[in-house]
Coordinates of C-alpha atoms in Angstrom, one line a residue:
X1 CA 5.6 -19.3 2.3
X2 CA 7.3 -20.5 5.9
X3 CA 8.7 -18.0 8.1
X4 CA 12.1 -18.3 7.5
X5 CA 11.9 -17.6 3.7
X6 CA 9.3 -14.1 4.6
X7 CA 12.0 -13.0 7.0
X8 CA 15.2 -13.5 4.4
X9 CA 13.0 -12.0 2.1
X10 CA 12.3 -9.1 4.6
X11 CA 16.7 -8.4 4.9
X12 CA 16.9 -8.6 1.4
X13 CA 14.1 -6.0 0.9
X14 CA 16.6 -4.3 3.7
X15 CA 19.9 -4.5 1.9
X16 CA 21.3 -0.7 0.2
X17 CA 20.9 -0.5 -3.5
X18 CA 18.2 0.7 -6.3
X19 CA 15.4 0.1 -6.0
X20 CA 13.9 -3.5 -6.4
X21 CA 10.6 -5.4 -6.1
X22 CA 10.6 -8.9 -4.9
X23 CA 7.3 -11.0 -5.5
X24 CA 6.8 -13.8 -3.4
X25 CA 3.7 -15.2 -5.0
X26 CA 4.4 -16.7 -8.5
X27 CA 3.5 -13.4 -11.4
X28 CA 2.6 -13.8 -14.6
X29 CA 3.2 -11.5 -17.8
X30 CA 0.6 -8.7 -17.4
X31 CA -0.5 -5.9 -19.3
X32 CA -2.2 -4.2 -16.8
X33 CA -0.4 -4.0 -12.5
X34 CA -1.9 -2.8 -9.7
X35 CA 0.4 -2.0 -6.9
X36 CA -1.3 -1.1 -3.2
X37 CA 1.5 0.0 -1.1
X38 CA 0.9 0.0 2.9
X39 CA 2.1 -1.0 6.0
X40 CA -0.9 -3.6 7.0
X41 CA -0.8 -3.5 10.3
X42 CA -2.9 -4.9 9.4
X43 CA -4.7 -5.4 6.2
X44 CA -8.3 -4.4 6.2
X45 CA -11.4 -4.9 4.1
X46 CA -11.0 -1.3 2.3
X47 CA -7.2 -2.6 1.2
X48 CA -9.4 -5.5 -0.4
X49 CA -11.7 -3.6 -1.9
X50 CA -9.1 -1.1 -2.9
X51 CA -7.3 -3.6 -4.9
X52 CA -10.8 -4.6 -6.4
X53 CA -11.2 -1.5 -7.4
X54 CA -8.4 -1.5 -9.6
X55 CA -9.6 -3.7 -12.0
X56 CA -6.2 -4.4 -13.4
X57 CA -4.9 -7.9 -14.9
X58 CA -2.8 -8.7 -11.0
X59 CA -2.7 -6.4 -8.0
X60 CA 0.3 -6.5 -5.6
X61 CA 0.2 -5.6 -2.1
X62 CA 3.1 -3.9 -1.4
X63 CA 5.0 -4.0 1.6
X64 CA 8.4 -2.2 2.3
X65 CA 10.0 -2.5 5.7
X66 CA 11.1 1.8 4.4
X67 CA 7.3 2.4 4.4
X68 CA 6.6 6.0 5.3
X69 CA 4.2 7.1 8.4
X70 CA 1.3 9.0 6.9
X71 CA 1.0 11.5 9.4
X72 CA 3.6 11.7 11.5
X73 CA 6.1 13.6 8.3
X74 CA 9.6 13.4 8.5
X75 CA 11.2 13.1 11.8
X76 CA 8.0 13.1 13.5
X77 CA 7.1 10.1 15.9
X78 CA 5.5 7.1 15.2
X79 CA 3.7 4.4 17.6
X80 CA 5.0 0.7 18.0
X81 CA 3.3 -1.7 15.5
X82 CA 0.6 -4.0 16.6
X83 CA 1.7 -6.5 14.2
X84 CA 5.8 -8.0 13.4
X85 CA 7.0 -7.8 10.4
X86 CA 6.7 -11.4 9.5
X87 CA 2.8 -11.9 10.3
X88 CA 2.3 -8.8 8.5
X89 CA 3.6 -10.5 5.3
X90 CA 1.9 -13.8 6.1
X91 CA -1.3 -12.2 6.6
X92 CA -1.2 -11.0 3.5
X93 CA 0.3 -14.3 1.8
X94 CA -2.9 -16.1 3.4
X95 CA -5.3 -13.5 2.0
X96 CA -3.7 -13.7 -1.7
X97 CA -2.9 -17.8 -2.0
X98 CA -6.9 -18.5 -3.2
X99 CA -7.7 -15.4 -4.9
X100 CA -6.7 -14.9 -8.6
X101 CA -5.1 -12.2 -9.6
X102 CA -3.8 -11.2 -6.0
X103 CA -0.2 -10.8 -5.3
X104 CA 2.4 -10.0 -2.9
X105 CA 5.2 -7.9 -3.3
X106 CA 8.3 -6.4 -1.2
X107 CA 9.7 -3.2 -2.1
X108 CA 13.3 -2.1 -1.0
X109 CA 12.2 1.5 -1.0
X110 CA 9.4 3.2 1.0
X111 CA 8.6 6.1 -2.0
X112 CA 5.6 5.9 -4.9
X113 CA 8.7 6.7 -7.5
X114 CA 11.0 5.0 -5.8
X115 CA 8.4 1.4 -5.9
X116 CA 7.3 2.8 -9.4
X117 CA 11.1 2.2 -10.6
X118 CA 11.1 -1.5 -9.1
X119 CA 8.0 -2.0 -10.5
X120 CA 8.9 -0.9 -14.2
X121 CA 12.1 -3.0 -14.2
X122 CA 10.3 -5.6 -12.6
X123 CA 7.2 -5.6 -15.3
X124 CA 8.3 -3.5 -17.7
X125 CA 5.7 -4.0 -20.5
X126 CA 2.9 -3.2 -18.2
X127 CA 1.0 0.0 -17.4
X128 CA 1.0 0.5 -14.1
X129 CA -1.6 1.8 -11.4
X130 CA -1.1 2.4 -7.4
X131 CA -3.6 2.3 -5.5
X132 CA -4.3 4.3 -2.2
X133 CA -6.3 6.2 0.4
X134 CA -6.9 9.7 -0.2
X135 CA -4.6 10.7 2.9
X136 CA -1.7 9.4 0.5
X137 CA -2.4 11.6 -2.1
X138 CA -1.3 14.8 0.7
X139 CA 2.1 12.9 1.5
X140 CA 3.0 11.9 -2.8
X141 CA 2.4 15.7 -3.5
X142 CA 4.5 17.1 0.0
X143 CA 8.1 18.1 -1.7
X144 CA 9.7 17.9 1.5
X145 CA 9.9 14.1 0.6
X146 CA 12.3 14.8 -2.4
X147 CA 15.6 16.6 -3.3
X148 CA 13.9 18.0 -6.4
X149 CA 10.0 17.6 -6.1
X150 CA 9.1 18.6 -9.6
X151 CA 12.1 15.8 -11.4
X152 CA 10.4 13.1 -8.5
X153 CA 6.9 13.4 -9.6
X154 CA 7.3 14.2 -13.0
X155 CA 9.0 10.7 -13.3
X156 CA 6.1 9.0 -10.9
X157 CA 3.3 10.2 -13.3
X158 CA 5.4 9.2 -16.6
X159 CA 5.8 5.4 -14.8
X160 CA 2.6 5.2 -12.9
X161 CA -0.9 6.6 -12.6
X162 CA -2.3 6.8 -9.3
X163 CA -5.9 5.7 -8.2
X164 CA -7.2 7.2 -5.1
X165 CA -10.3 6.1 -2.6
X166 CA -12.0 9.3 -0.6
X167 CA -12.3 8.6 3.3
X168 CA -15.3 8.9 4.5
X169 CA -15.7 12.3 5.8
X170 CA -13.1 13.8 4.0
X171 CA -13.0 15.9 0.1
X172 CA -10.8 15.1 -2.5
X173 CA -7.2 16.0 -1.8
X174 CA -7.2 17.4 -5.0
X175 CA -8.9 20.5 -4.3
X176 CA -6.1 21.7 -1.7
X177 CA -4.2 21.1 -4.8
X178 CA -5.2 22.7 -7.8
X179 CA -1.7 22.9 -9.1
X180 CA -0.5 19.7 -8.9
X181 CA -4.8 19.0 -9.9
X182 CA -3.9 20.6 -13.3
X183 CA -0.9 19.0 -14.3
X184 CA -1.5 15.6 -13.8
X185 CA -4.6 15.3 -14.7
X186 CA -4.9 12.0 -16.2
X187 CA -2.6 10.2 -13.9
X188 CA -4.4 11.2 -10.9
X189 CA -7.9 10.0 -10.2
X190 CA -10.6 8.9 -8.1
X191 CA -12.2 5.3 -7.3
X192 CA -15.1 4.8 -5.7
X193 CA -15.3 1.9 -2.6
X194 CA -18.2 0.3 -1.0
X195 CA -19.5 3.0 1.4
X196 CA -19.2 0.1 4.1
X197 CA -15.7 0.2 4.2
X198 CA -14.8 3.9 3.8
X199 CA -14.5 4.9 7.2
X200 CA -12.2 1.6 7.9
X201 CA -8.3 2.2 8.5
X202 CA -5.6 -0.3 10.1
X203 CA -5.3 3.0 12.8
X204 CA -9.0 2.2 13.6
X205 CA -8.1 -1.5 14.1
X206 CA -5.0 -1.1 16.0
X207 CA -7.0 1.4 18.3
X208 CA -10.0 -1.3 18.7
X209 CA -7.6 -4.1 19.1
X210 CA -5.6 -1.9 22.1
X211 CA -8.6 -1.6 23.9
X212 CA -9.4 -5.2 23.8
X213 CA -12.3 -4.9 21.2
X214 CA -13.1 -7.4 18.9
X215 CA -12.0 -6.2 14.9
X216 CA -13.4 -9.0 13.1
X217 CA -16.1 -7.1 10.4
X218 CA -12.8 -4.7 9.6
X219 CA -10.8 -7.4 8.4
X220 CA -10.7 -10.3 5.9
X221 CA -10.7 -13.4 7.6
X222 CA -7.6 -14.8 7.0
X223 CA -6.0 -12.2 8.6
X224 CA -7.6 -12.6 11.8
X225 CA -6.0 -15.1 13.3
X226 CA -2.8 -12.9 13.2
X227 CA -4.7 -10.5 15.4
X228 CA -5.5 -13.3 17.8
X229 CA -2.9 -12.9 21.2
X230 CA 0.6 -14.0 20.2
X231 CA 0.1 -13.6 16.5
X232 CA 1.6 -15.7 14.4
X233 CA 0.1 -18.4 11.2
X234 CA -2.9 -19.6 12.1

């Protein structure tokens, strides 16, 4: 997919309207669909391990121009990205192109409930499983993001399960939300990642690159050329 086509797809995903999903690589009909949302600035080996851990027929790395900041929260300041949007999408496509069972999709909306609605419309017969980091659980359960939190979360967990990987040094986020843990038991569950990737995050890589350090061990080989000076397709 060339840069012009990627740019056009990103523009379509910004258009107003109902939540939509656009799959950028051919996607077969599936029984179990994984969705790994993120800013992918850049994609990491932890993203790759999370996608593999979901054990689905097809897993889509899901990018949205409206991806929400995980730490800043509503109205918070966010530092400028390391990679341009087109390069993030191109790097995901490069990673998935030769890997069976993986794909890339764009979402018009950033909230998981909207992404679940869009995925259910695009794959109406599939069981949906989101794969996220444990820090994302705090945002999912934060009522500030929803006009009606109970209704929104009820709809999300009716449509999809959420599997979460606990980062190195973190505790299970559901310990801080015992009510939600009890209510959504069976729809929220932890997944194990290899020990060597649990501390890896896009933020850690961005900080390393900005210090002039090499981040190769933390980034899939197909993604590394996009972190070189000037970025762009290799």
